[in-house]
mmCIF file of C-alpha atoms in Angstrom:
data_model
loop_
_atom_site.group_PDB
_atom_site.id
_atom_site.type_symbol
_atom_site.label_atom_id
_atom_site.label_comp_id
_atom_site.label_asym_id
_atom_site.label_seq_id
_atom_site.Cartn_x
_atom_site.Cartn_y
_atom_site.Cartn_z
ATOM 1 C CA UNK G 4 32.250 45.600 19.570
ATOM 2 C CA UNK G 5 29.073 46.376 17.613
ATOM 3 C CA UNK G 6 29.931 43.625 15.111
ATOM 4 C CA UNK G 7 30.311 41.159 17.994
ATOM 5 C CA UNK G 8 26.889 42.109 19.416
ATOM 6 C CA UNK G 9 25.289 41.722 15.994
ATOM 7 C CA UNK G 10 26.795 38.237 15.723
ATOM 8 C CA UNK G 11 25.338 37.233 19.110
ATOM 9 C CA UNK G 12 21.886 38.578 18.211
ATOM 10 C CA UNK G 13 21.885 36.805 14.839
ATOM 11 C CA UNK G 14 22.885 33.517 16.499
ATOM 12 C CA UNK G 15 20.053 33.860 19.020
ATOM 13 C CA UNK G 16 17.573 34.466 16.214
ATOM 14 C CA UNK G 17 18.812 31.391 14.371
ATOM 15 C CA UNK G 18 18.598 29.311 17.531
ATOM 16 C CA UNK G 19 15.094 30.593 18.226
ATOM 17 C CA UNK G 20 13.952 29.812 14.685
ATOM 18 C CA UNK G 21 15.450 26.319 14.932
ATOM 19 C CA UNK G 22 13.578 25.713 18.175
ATOM 20 C CA UNK G 23 10.316 26.854 16.598
ATOM 21 C CA UNK G 24 10.842 24.517 13.644
ATOM 22 C CA UNK G 25 11.727 21.633 15.979
ATOM 23 C CA UNK G 26 8.694 21.978 18.224
ATOM 24 C CA UNK G 27 6.360 22.635 15.290
ATOM 25 C CA UNK G 28 7.583 19.429 13.638
ATOM 26 C CA UNK G 29 7.270 17.211 16.682
ATOM 27 C CA UNK G 30 3.902 18.639 17.777
ATOM 28 C CA UNK G 31 2.396 18.429 14.279
ATOM 29 C CA UNK G 32 3.453 14.816 13.891
ATOM 30 C CA UNK G 33 2.333 13.895 17.405
ATOM 31 C CA UNK G 34 -1.075 15.547 17.124
ATOM 32 C CA UNK G 35 -1.921 14.251 13.638
ATOM 33 C CA UNK G 36 -0.652 10.691 14.083
ATOM 34 C CA UNK G 37 -1.800 10.374 17.686
ATOM 35 C CA UNK G 38 -5.208 11.881 17.006
ATOM 36 C CA UNK G 39 -5.843 9.809 13.881
ATOM 37 C CA UNK G 40 -4.666 6.611 15.552
ATOM 38 C CA UNK G 41 -7.014 7.144 18.522
ATOM 39 C CA UNK G 42 -9.903 7.996 16.188
ATOM 40 C CA UNK G 43 -9.319 4.854 14.113
ATOM 41 C CA UNK G 44 -9.045 2.709 17.230
ATOM 42 C CA UNK G 45 -12.344 4.091 18.494
ATOM 43 C CA UNK G 46 -14.042 3.533 15.120
ATOM 44 C CA UNK G 47 -13.032 -0.136 14.801
ATOM 45 C CA UNK G 48 -13.979 -0.771 18.441
ATOM 46 C CA UNK G 49 -17.457 0.750 18.412
ATOM 47 C CA UNK G 50 -18.663 0.842 14.809
ATOM 48 C CA UNK G 51 -19.188 -1.729 12.071
ATOM 49 C CA UNK G 52 -18.835 -1.575 8.305
ATOM 50 C CA UNK G 53 -22.225 -0.437 6.995
ATOM 51 C CA UNK G 54 -22.043 -2.384 3.742
ATOM 52 C CA UNK G 55 -24.444 -5.142 2.731
ATOM 53 C CA UNK G 56 -22.942 -8.539 1.918
ATOM 54 C CA UNK G 57 -25.014 -11.157 0.075
ATOM 55 C CA UNK G 58 -23.456 -14.678 0.152
ATOM 56 C CA UNK G 59 -25.676 -15.714 -2.784
ATOM 57 C CA UNK G 60 -24.227 -13.023 -5.040
ATOM 58 C CA UNK G 61 -21.865 -14.760 -7.503
ATOM 59 C CA UNK G 62 -20.897 -12.545 -10.457
ATOM 60 C CA UNK G 63 -18.453 -13.672 -13.117
ATOM 61 C CA UNK G 64 -14.829 -12.924 -12.239
ATOM 62 C CA UNK G 65 -11.685 -12.318 -14.274
ATOM 63 C CA UNK G 66 -8.651 -12.956 -12.077
ATOM 64 C CA UNK G 67 -5.489 -11.383 -13.496
ATOM 65 C CA UNK G 68 -1.961 -12.497 -12.571
ATOM 66 C CA UNK G 69 0.799 -10.243 -13.994
ATOM 67 C CA UNK G 70 4.208 -11.931 -14.315
ATOM 68 C CA UNK G 71 7.774 -11.070 -15.137
ATOM 69 C CA UNK G 72 10.473 -13.719 -14.633
ATOM 70 C CA UNK G 73 8.458 -15.646 -12.047
ATOM 71 C CA UNK G 74 9.666 -19.171 -12.822
ATOM 72 C CA UNK G 75 10.203 -19.841 -9.100
ATOM 73 C CA UNK G 76 6.734 -18.749 -7.971
ATOM 74 C CA UNK G 77 4.259 -19.094 -10.827
ATOM 75 C CA UNK G 78 3.505 -22.825 -10.526
ATOM 76 C CA UNK G 79 2.611 -22.443 -6.861
ATOM 77 C CA UNK G 80 0.519 -19.379 -7.678
ATOM 78 C CA UNK G 81 -1.434 -21.232 -10.366
ATOM 79 C CA UNK G 82 -2.063 -24.171 -8.037
ATOM 80 C CA UNK G 83 -3.184 -21.757 -5.321
ATOM 81 C CA UNK G 84 -5.559 -20.104 -7.799
ATOM 82 C CA UNK G 85 -6.934 -23.488 -8.840
ATOM 83 C CA UNK G 86 -7.854 -24.187 -5.194
ATOM 84 C CA UNK G 87 -10.014 -21.059 -4.846
ATOM 85 C CA UNK G 88 -13.558 -21.814 -3.724
ATOM 86 C CA UNK G 89 -15.652 -20.254 -6.459
ATOM 87 C CA UNK G 90 -17.751 -21.747 -9.304
ATOM 88 C CA UNK G 91 -15.261 -22.618 -12.057
ATOM 89 C CA UNK G 92 -17.742 -21.662 -14.780
ATOM 90 C CA UNK G 93 -17.812 -18.131 -13.354
ATOM 91 C CA UNK G 94 -14.057 -17.686 -12.931
ATOM 92 C CA UNK G 95 -11.568 -17.010 -15.725
ATOM 93 C CA UNK G 96 -7.871 -16.681 -14.956
ATOM 94 C CA UNK G 97 -5.684 -14.492 -17.166
ATOM 95 C CA UNK G 98 -1.912 -14.708 -16.809
ATOM 96 C CA UNK G 99 -0.348 -11.682 -18.482
ATOM 97 C CA UNK G 100 3.400 -11.997 -19.011
ATOM 98 C CA UNK G 101 5.478 -8.847 -19.380
ATOM 99 C CA UNK G 102 8.239 -10.165 -21.641
ATOM 100 C CA UNK G 103 9.795 -12.767 -19.309
ATOM 101 C CA UNK G 104 13.137 -14.204 -20.409
ATOM 102 C CA UNK G 105 13.134 -17.192 -18.063
ATOM 103 C CA UNK G 106 10.866 -20.287 -17.956
ATOM 104 C CA UNK G 107 7.729 -18.487 -16.731
ATOM 105 C CA UNK G 108 5.820 -18.769 -20.023
ATOM 106 C CA UNK G 109 6.859 -22.402 -20.498
ATOM 107 C CA UNK G 110 5.579 -23.317 -17.020
ATOM 108 C CA UNK G 111 2.287 -21.487 -17.584
ATOM 109 C CA UNK G 112 1.732 -23.186 -20.953
ATOM 110 C CA UNK G 113 2.267 -26.590 -19.390
ATOM 111 C CA UNK G 114 -0.195 -25.854 -16.599
ATOM 112 C CA UNK G 115 -3.050 -24.356 -18.613
ATOM 113 C CA UNK G 116 -3.262 -27.338 -20.997
ATOM 114 C CA UNK G 117 -5.469 -29.098 -18.472
ATOM 115 C CA UNK G 118 -7.460 -26.080 -17.288
ATOM 116 C CA UNK G 119 -9.727 -24.428 -19.837
ATOM 117 C CA UNK G 120 -10.535 -21.381 -17.716
ATOM 118 C CA UNK G 121 -6.823 -20.416 -17.521
ATOM 119 C CA UNK G 122 -5.474 -18.278 -20.376
ATOM 120 C CA UNK G 123 -2.027 -16.891 -21.174
ATOM 121 C CA UNK G 124 -1.455 -13.438 -22.652
ATOM 122 C CA UNK G 125 2.024 -12.229 -23.606
ATOM 123 C CA UNK G 126 3.832 -9.000 -24.335
ATOM 124 C CA UNK G 127 6.796 -9.441 -26.678
ATOM 125 C CA UNK G 128 9.004 -7.142 -24.647
ATOM 126 C CA UNK G 129 8.955 -5.727 -21.147
ATOM 127 C CA UNK G 130 6.650 -2.699 -20.975
ATOM 128 C CA UNK G 131 5.878 -2.431 -17.264
ATOM 129 C CA UNK G 132 3.114 -3.728 -15.034
ATOM 130 C CA UNK G 133 0.572 -1.030 -15.942
ATOM 131 C CA UNK G 134 0.821 -1.750 -19.679
ATOM 132 C CA UNK G 135 0.558 -5.483 -18.981
ATOM 133 C CA UNK G 136 -2.556 -4.986 -16.853
ATOM 134 C CA UNK G 137 -4.182 -2.888 -19.568
ATOM 135 C CA UNK G 138 -3.654 -5.708 -22.065
ATOM 136 C CA UNK G 139 -5.295 -8.162 -19.664
ATOM 137 C CA UNK G 140 -8.197 -5.806 -18.955
ATOM 138 C CA UNK G 141 -8.867 -5.583 -22.680
ATOM 139 C CA UNK G 142 -9.362 -9.355 -22.889
ATOM 140 C CA UNK G 143 -11.192 -9.855 -19.593
ATOM 141 C CA UNK G 144 -14.849 -10.900 -19.599
ATOM 142 C CA UNK G 145 -15.795 -10.924 -15.916
ATOM 143 C CA UNK G 146 -18.151 -8.520 -14.177
ATOM 144 C CA UNK G 147 -15.594 -8.253 -11.372
ATOM 145 C CA UNK G 148 -11.856 -7.912 -11.964
ATOM 146 C CA UNK G 149 -9.423 -9.325 -9.398
ATOM 147 C CA UNK G 150 -5.710 -8.486 -9.649
ATOM 148 C CA UNK G 151 -3.261 -10.571 -7.631
ATOM 149 C CA UNK G 152 0.543 -10.778 -7.520
ATOM 150 C CA UNK G 153 2.398 -13.991 -8.299
ATOM 151 C CA UNK G 154 4.447 -13.828 -5.077
ATOM 152 C CA UNK G 155 1.322 -13.899 -2.885
ATOM 153 C CA UNK G 156 -1.010 -16.722 -1.917
ATOM 154 C CA UNK G 157 -4.767 -16.289 -1.515
ATOM 155 C CA UNK G 158 -6.889 -17.943 1.139
ATOM 156 C CA UNK G 159 -9.111 -20.430 -0.684
ATOM 157 C CA UNK G 160 -12.264 -18.671 0.597
ATOM 158 C CA UNK G 161 -11.115 -15.145 -0.263
ATOM 159 C CA UNK G 162 -13.562 -14.742 -3.158
ATOM 160 C CA UNK G 163 -16.504 -16.100 -1.166
ATOM 161 C CA UNK G 164 -15.927 -13.689 1.725
ATOM 162 C CA UNK G 165 -15.132 -10.576 -0.350
ATOM 163 C CA UNK G 166 -17.071 -10.653 -3.636
ATOM 164 C CA UNK G 167 -20.518 -10.704 -1.888
ATOM 165 C CA UNK G 168 -19.851 -7.093 -0.804
ATOM 166 C CA UNK G 169 -20.335 -6.080 -4.443
ATOM 167 C CA UNK G 170 -24.016 -6.926 -3.962
ATOM 168 C CA UNK G 171 -24.111 -3.483 -2.349
ATOM 169 C CA UNK G 172 -24.247 -1.169 -5.363
ATOM 170 C CA UNK G 173 -22.343 1.535 -3.453
ATOM 171 C CA UNK G 174 -19.188 -0.610 -3.397
ATOM 172 C CA UNK G 175 -16.882 -0.130 -6.375
ATOM 173 C CA UNK G 176 -13.657 -1.756 -5.189
ATOM 174 C CA UNK G 177 -12.218 -3.677 -2.268
ATOM 175 C CA UNK G 178 -8.999 -5.140 -0.939
ATOM 176 C CA UNK G 179 -8.042 -7.661 1.736
ATOM 177 C CA UNK G 180 -5.805 -8.401 4.698
ATOM 178 C CA UNK G 181 -2.104 -9.211 4.359
ATOM 179 C CA UNK G 182 -0.827 -11.934 6.707
ATOM 180 C CA UNK G 183 2.957 -12.310 6.908
ATOM 181 C CA UNK G 184 4.462 -15.705 6.012
ATOM 182 C CA UNK G 185 7.715 -17.162 7.312
ATOM 183 C CA UNK G 186 9.551 -17.043 10.627
ATOM 184 C CA UNK G 187 7.371 -14.748 12.715
ATOM 185 C CA UNK G 188 10.152 -14.328 15.305
ATOM 186 C CA UNK G 189 12.691 -12.811 12.915
ATOM 187 C CA UNK G 190 13.298 -9.069 13.135
ATOM 188 C CA UNK G 191 12.136 -8.443 9.564
ATOM 189 C CA UNK G 192 8.917 -10.399 10.097
ATOM 190 C CA UNK G 193 8.184 -8.625 13.394
ATOM 191 C CA UNK G 194 8.760 -5.228 11.782
ATOM 192 C CA UNK G 195 6.373 -6.123 8.950
ATOM 193 C CA UNK G 196 3.792 -7.607 11.343
ATOM 194 C CA UNK G 197 3.769 -4.478 13.532
ATOM 195 C CA UNK G 198 3.467 -2.336 10.413
ATOM 196 C CA UNK G 199 0.609 -4.462 9.061
ATOM 197 C CA UNK G 200 -1.293 -4.453 12.365
ATOM 198 C CA UNK G 201 -1.389 -0.650 12.372
ATOM 199 C CA UNK G 202 -1.980 -0.557 8.619
ATOM 200 C CA UNK G 203 -5.037 -2.828 8.701
ATOM 201 C CA UNK G 204 -6.567 -1.109 11.698
ATOM 202 C CA UNK G 205 -6.390 2.252 9.908
ATOM 203 C CA UNK G 206 -7.654 0.865 6.570
ATOM 204 C CA UNK G 207 -10.595 -0.827 8.274
ATOM 205 C CA UNK G 208 -11.474 2.362 10.161
ATOM 206 C CA UNK G 209 -11.289 4.421 6.961
ATOM 207 C CA UNK G 210 -13.618 1.919 5.277
ATOM 208 C CA UNK G 211 -16.128 2.302 8.107
ATOM 209 C CA UNK G 212 -15.921 6.103 7.949
ATOM 210 C CA UNK G 213 -16.163 6.254 4.150
ATOM 211 C CA UNK G 214 -13.454 4.652 1.997
ATOM 212 C CA UNK G 215 -9.785 3.731 1.957
ATOM 213 C CA UNK G 216 -7.537 3.988 -1.076
ATOM 214 C CA UNK G 217 -4.284 2.504 0.232
ATOM 215 C CA UNK G 218 -4.974 -0.884 -1.325
ATOM 216 C CA UNK G 219 -3.009 -4.151 -1.254
ATOM 217 C CA UNK G 220 -1.523 -5.192 -4.609
ATOM 218 C CA UNK G 221 -1.778 -8.932 -3.878
ATOM 219 C CA UNK G 222 -5.574 -8.650 -3.818
ATOM 220 C CA UNK G 223 -7.504 -5.849 -5.507
ATOM 221 C CA UNK G 224 -11.076 -6.378 -6.762
ATOM 222 C CA UNK G 225 -13.292 -3.900 -8.628
ATOM 223 C CA UNK G 226 -16.236 -3.583 -10.995
ATOM 224 C CA UNK G 227 -15.096 -3.822 -14.603
ATOM 225 C CA UNK G 228 -17.648 -1.224 -15.704
ATOM 226 C CA UNK G 229 -15.815 1.399 -13.616
ATOM 227 C CA UNK G 230 -12.249 0.898 -14.894
ATOM 228 C CA UNK G 231 -11.416 -0.127 -18.461
ATOM 229 C CA UNK G 232 -7.720 0.805 -18.272
ATOM 230 C CA UNK G 233 -5.214 2.422 -15.930
ATOM 231 C CA UNK G 234 -2.561 5.039 -16.635
ATOM 232 C CA UNK G 235 0.402 3.517 -18.477
ATOM 233 C CA UNK G 236 2.745 5.374 -16.121
ATOM 234 C CA UNK G 237 1.011 4.065 -12.995
ATOM 235 C CA UNK G 238 3.334 2.767 -10.276
ATOM 236 C CA UNK G 239 0.716 2.035 -7.579
ATOM 237 C CA UNK G 240 -2.003 0.579 -9.818
ATOM 238 C CA UNK G 241 -4.052 -0.760 -6.895
ATOM 239 C CA UNK G 242 -4.399 2.638 -5.212
ATOM 240 C CA UNK G 243 -4.947 4.371 -8.552
ATOM 241 C CA UNK G 244 -7.919 2.085 -9.178
ATOM 242 C CA UNK G 245 -9.321 2.874 -5.727
ATOM 243 C CA UNK G 246 -8.967 6.654 -6.171
ATOM 244 C CA UNK G 247 -10.543 6.703 -9.618
ATOM 245 C CA UNK G 248 -13.464 4.609 -8.417
ATOM 246 C CA UNK G 249 -13.955 6.811 -5.342
ATOM 247 C CA UNK G 250 -13.879 9.818 -7.692
ATOM 248 C CA UNK G 251 -16.879 8.291 -9.476
ATOM 249 C CA UNK G 252 -18.840 8.235 -6.234
ATOM 250 C CA UNK G 253 -18.395 4.595 -5.210
ATOM 251 C CA UNK G 254 -16.965 3.320 -1.949
ATOM 252 C CA UNK G 255 -13.625 1.523 -1.823
ATOM 253 C CA UNK G 256 -13.268 -0.712 1.215
ATOM 254 C CA UNK G 257 -10.979 -3.019 3.160
ATOM 255 C CA UNK G 258 -12.455 -6.460 3.923
ATOM 256 C CA UNK G 259 -10.754 -7.788 7.037
ATOM 257 C CA UNK G 260 -11.733 -11.436 6.447
ATOM 258 C CA UNK G 261 -10.344 -11.509 2.895
ATOM 259 C CA UNK G 262 -6.945 -12.958 3.775
ATOM 260 C CA UNK G 263 -3.869 -13.450 1.609
ATOM 261 C CA UNK G 264 -0.298 -14.359 2.506
ATOM 262 C CA UNK G 265 3.071 -12.975 1.480
ATOM 263 C CA UNK G 266 6.594 -13.235 2.862
ATOM 264 C CA UNK G 267 8.176 -10.187 4.460
ATOM 265 C CA UNK G 268 11.321 -8.834 2.817
ATOM 266 C CA UNK G 269 14.354 -10.804 4.029
ATOM 267 C CA UNK G 270 16.522 -7.759 4.812
ATOM 268 C CA UNK G 271 16.192 -4.071 5.581
ATOM 269 C CA UNK G 272 17.782 -3.345 2.203
ATOM 270 C CA UNK G 273 15.028 -5.306 0.439
ATOM 271 C CA UNK G 274 12.343 -3.677 2.569
ATOM 272 C CA UNK G 275 13.707 -0.233 1.691
ATOM 273 C CA UNK G 276 13.571 -1.071 -2.021
ATOM 274 C CA UNK G 277 10.006 -2.365 -1.629
ATOM 275 C CA UNK G 278 8.667 0.568 0.413
ATOM 276 C CA UNK G 279 10.570 3.146 -1.618
ATOM 277 C CA UNK G 280 8.953 2.027 -4.864
ATOM 278 C CA UNK G 281 5.563 1.938 -3.164
ATOM 279 C CA UNK G 282 6.140 5.461 -1.846
ATOM 280 C CA UNK G 283 6.920 6.696 -5.372
ATOM 281 C CA UNK G 284 3.617 5.328 -6.616
ATOM 282 C CA UNK G 285 1.564 6.843 -3.804
ATOM 283 C CA UNK G 286 3.254 10.235 -4.134
ATOM 284 C CA UNK G 287 2.486 10.175 -7.865
ATOM 285 C CA UNK G 288 -1.187 9.626 -6.999
ATOM 286 C CA UNK G 289 -1.280 12.248 -4.244
ATOM 287 C CA UNK G 290 -0.024 14.862 -6.688
ATOM 288 C CA UNK G 291 -2.301 13.655 -9.490
ATOM 289 C CA UNK G 292 -5.478 13.623 -7.384
ATOM 290 C CA UNK G 293 -4.694 16.482 -4.991
ATOM 291 C CA UNK G 294 -7.075 18.972 -6.602
ATOM 292 C CA UNK G 295 -9.804 16.349 -6.858
ATOM 293 C CA UNK G 296 -9.997 15.292 -3.209
ATOM 294 C CA UNK G 297 -8.057 17.607 -0.890
ATOM 295 C CA UNK G 298 -10.603 19.149 1.516
ATOM 296 C CA UNK G 299 -13.349 18.621 -1.049
ATOM 297 C CA UNK G 300 -16.603 18.331 0.896
ATOM 298 C CA UNK G 301 -18.318 16.736 -2.116
ATOM 299 C CA UNK G 302 -16.504 13.526 -1.135
ATOM 300 C CA UNK G 303 -17.634 13.591 2.486
ATOM 301 C CA UNK G 304 -15.225 12.309 5.125
ATOM 302 C CA UNK G 305 -12.971 10.935 2.413
ATOM 303 C CA UNK G 306 -12.324 14.418 1.031
ATOM 304 C CA UNK G 307 -12.398 16.282 4.335
ATOM 305 C CA UNK G 308 -10.467 13.848 6.557
ATOM 306 C CA UNK G 309 -9.071 10.634 5.043
ATOM 307 C CA UNK G 310 -7.309 11.968 1.932
ATOM 308 C CA UNK G 311 -5.836 15.048 3.723
ATOM 309 C CA UNK G 312 -4.540 12.924 6.620
ATOM 310 C CA UNK G 313 -2.970 10.375 4.273
ATOM 311 C CA UNK G 314 -1.442 13.252 2.282
ATOM 312 C CA UNK G 315 0.083 14.586 5.503
ATOM 313 C CA UNK G 316 1.446 11.155 6.463
ATOM 314 C CA UNK G 317 3.031 10.413 3.091
ATOM 315 C CA UNK G 318 4.110 13.850 1.812
ATOM 316 C CA UNK G 319 4.286 16.412 4.652
ATOM 317 C CA UNK G 320 5.335 14.247 7.593
ATOM 318 C CA UNK G 321 8.618 12.986 6.029
ATOM 319 C CA UNK G 322 9.784 16.595 5.624
ATOM 320 C CA UNK G 323 8.847 17.340 9.233
ATOM 321 C CA UNK G 324 10.858 14.310 10.381
ATOM 322 C CA UNK G 325 13.828 15.622 8.391
ATOM 323 C CA UNK G 326 13.453 19.061 10.000
ATOM 324 C CA UNK G 327 13.143 17.398 13.405
ATOM 325 C CA UNK G 328 16.563 15.768 13.075
ATOM 326 C CA UNK G 329 18.189 18.812 11.463
ATOM 327 C CA UNK G 330 17.120 21.077 14.330
ATOM 328 C CA UNK G 331 17.450 18.553 17.177
ATOM 329 C CA UNK G 332 20.980 19.508 18.218
ATOM 330 C CA UNK G 333 20.218 23.227 18.127
ATOM 331 C CA UNK G 334 18.097 22.756 21.262
ATOM 332 C CA UNK G 335 19.463 23.498 24.699
ATOM 333 C CA UNK G 336 21.581 20.529 25.681
ATOM 334 C CA UNK G 337 19.429 19.453 28.639
ATOM 335 C CA UNK G 338 16.255 19.394 26.518
ATOM 336 C CA UNK G 339 17.992 17.368 23.819
ATOM 337 C CA UNK G 340 19.290 14.891 26.398
ATOM 338 C CA UNK G 341 15.830 14.426 27.932
ATOM 339 C CA UNK G 342 14.268 13.723 24.527
ATOM 340 C CA UNK G 343 17.109 11.418 23.529
ATOM 341 C CA UNK G 344 16.812 9.485 26.805
ATOM 342 C CA UNK G 345 13.043 9.108 26.330
ATOM 343 C CA UNK G 346 13.583 7.784 22.802
ATOM 344 C CA UNK G 347 16.204 5.292 24.013
ATOM 345 C CA UNK G 348 13.919 4.046 26.800
ATOM 346 C CA UNK G 349 11.127 3.510 24.296
ATOM 347 C CA UNK G 350 13.458 1.638 21.982
ATOM 348 C CA UNK G 351 14.416 -0.769 24.784
ATOM 349 C CA UNK G 352 10.808 -1.939 25.014
ATOM 350 C CA UNK G 353 10.538 -4.647 22.323
ATOM 351 C CA UNK G 354 7.193 -3.688 20.778
ATOM 352 C CA UNK G 355 7.889 0.055 20.905
ATOM 353 C CA UNK G 356 11.262 -0.511 19.258
ATOM 354 C CA UNK G 357 9.706 -2.153 16.223
ATOM 355 C CA UNK G 358 6.981 0.480 15.937
ATOM 356 C CA UNK G 359 9.602 3.254 16.010
ATOM 357 C CA UNK G 360 11.733 1.457 13.406
ATOM 358 C CA UNK G 361 8.681 0.907 11.201
ATOM 359 C CA UNK G 362 7.616 4.546 11.444
ATOM 360 C CA UNK G 363 11.054 6.023 10.748
ATOM 361 C CA UNK G 364 11.709 3.585 7.910
ATOM 362 C CA UNK G 365 8.376 4.418 6.275
ATOM 363 C CA UNK G 366 9.109 8.136 6.555
ATOM 364 C CA UNK G 367 12.559 7.652 5.049
ATOM 365 C CA UNK G 368 11.065 5.666 2.153
ATOM 366 C CA UNK G 369 8.481 8.379 1.483
ATOM 367 C CA UNK G 370 11.110 11.129 1.554
ATOM 368 C CA UNK G 371 13.415 9.203 -0.768
ATOM 369 C CA UNK G 372 10.494 8.377 -3.044
ATOM 370 C CA UNK G 373 9.408 12.012 -3.202
ATOM 371 C CA UNK G 374 12.871 13.300 -4.116
ATOM 372 C CA UNK G 375 13.284 10.560 -6.724
ATOM 373 C CA UNK G 376 9.881 11.278 -8.240
ATOM 374 C CA UNK G 377 10.588 15.020 -8.448
ATOM 375 C CA UNK G 378 14.124 14.845 -9.828
ATOM 376 C CA UNK G 379 14.164 11.580 -11.802
ATOM 377 C CA UNK G 380 10.551 10.598 -12.335
ATOM 378 C CA UNK G 381 8.935 7.263 -11.442
ATOM 379 C CA UNK G 382 10.094 3.840 -12.625
ATOM 380 C CA UNK G 383 7.341 2.035 -14.538
ATOM 381 C CA UNK G 384 8.899 -1.454 -14.551
ATOM 382 C CA UNK G 385 8.634 -3.409 -11.332
ATOM 383 C CA UNK G 386 11.736 -4.753 -9.644
ATOM 384 C CA UNK G 387 11.394 -8.111 -7.950
ATOM 385 C CA UNK G 388 12.026 -8.472 -4.226
ATOM 386 C CA UNK G 389 13.554 -11.936 -3.999
ATOM 387 C CA UNK G 390 12.973 -12.220 -0.257
ATOM 388 C CA UNK G 391 9.195 -12.274 -0.779
ATOM 389 C CA UNK G 392 9.549 -15.270 -3.124
ATOM 390 C CA UNK G 393 10.791 -17.968 -0.727
ATOM 391 C CA UNK G 394 8.330 -20.616 -1.865
ATOM 392 C CA UNK G 395 9.360 -24.234 -2.326
ATOM 393 C CA UNK G 396 8.476 -25.554 -5.764
#
């Protein structure tokens, strides 16, 4: 009899602990995400970016395009780069090839014959994007470095609307706005569009408050004097650049009018691969720069608010989501049914459905990326996402 009573008591304790974990998880996520979202919405609605932009400021630029087996996209990228509205005598274009074994190099050589400000650099074998970028940085001559991916397309005025912000000596780096290409009514495009709408609102608000460091790889610009090379093991080179420049006391901002285009992944499998690799890179940076920024008042709102919140969203929150699902069915059945019904009702609403999918998918990618980084280490070579390369040659 006493053994039976002990079993009942122990089960009640386990159930009680599970309930505590469940409610702690859901409340923490709700308060942090909800509070930060409302704050960012308020900031972008009532405050402006306090950075000076001088349209007459035209520094020399080195635009770097890293490639690896991009025979289907590189010609279009080079033509897009040629159309950029910026003085040609102040713009050099460096194509750095990371050991391609297709026709990428051949296509580039044919194109640059007629364009003196385009140059080709090659690595004999594949070393990874970070190593390739370091080679290009070594040969760059511009005051401002711009890094752009070959599977993206830049608005022809992107340099004219973004580079003038460097006239403000407080600005060390900046990024732009990603607009999704392709069928905007497809599920994958809608998911990416909803994700990007929230993403850009938060990045713009962070820039107004202080700085943002979640940069966009297709367009990253920075002062050459601040970064001469990146870590060879870098996976998220764009965000690494932003963090290192913010560490030096400069602001790193999102310019909403600096527009570039890129296709969304064509399937959820491709999107998972894309976001999972990105998550690995960000987690690497969170761990590397944790002691530098986390609740460090020397970095103002960036150290006291922005970096800690982003750390929560990318590292802590995925674990809380996992705990949420693990403890969900330990709740009393009527509570579980109420929550499940509420979630189903939200998912019926079209916009809410995509937001929920985007959130859960991002959390899954971060959790997978964290476990991979801890147990296997990061992958330094980039893997192409074919769905983002649907350009017609």
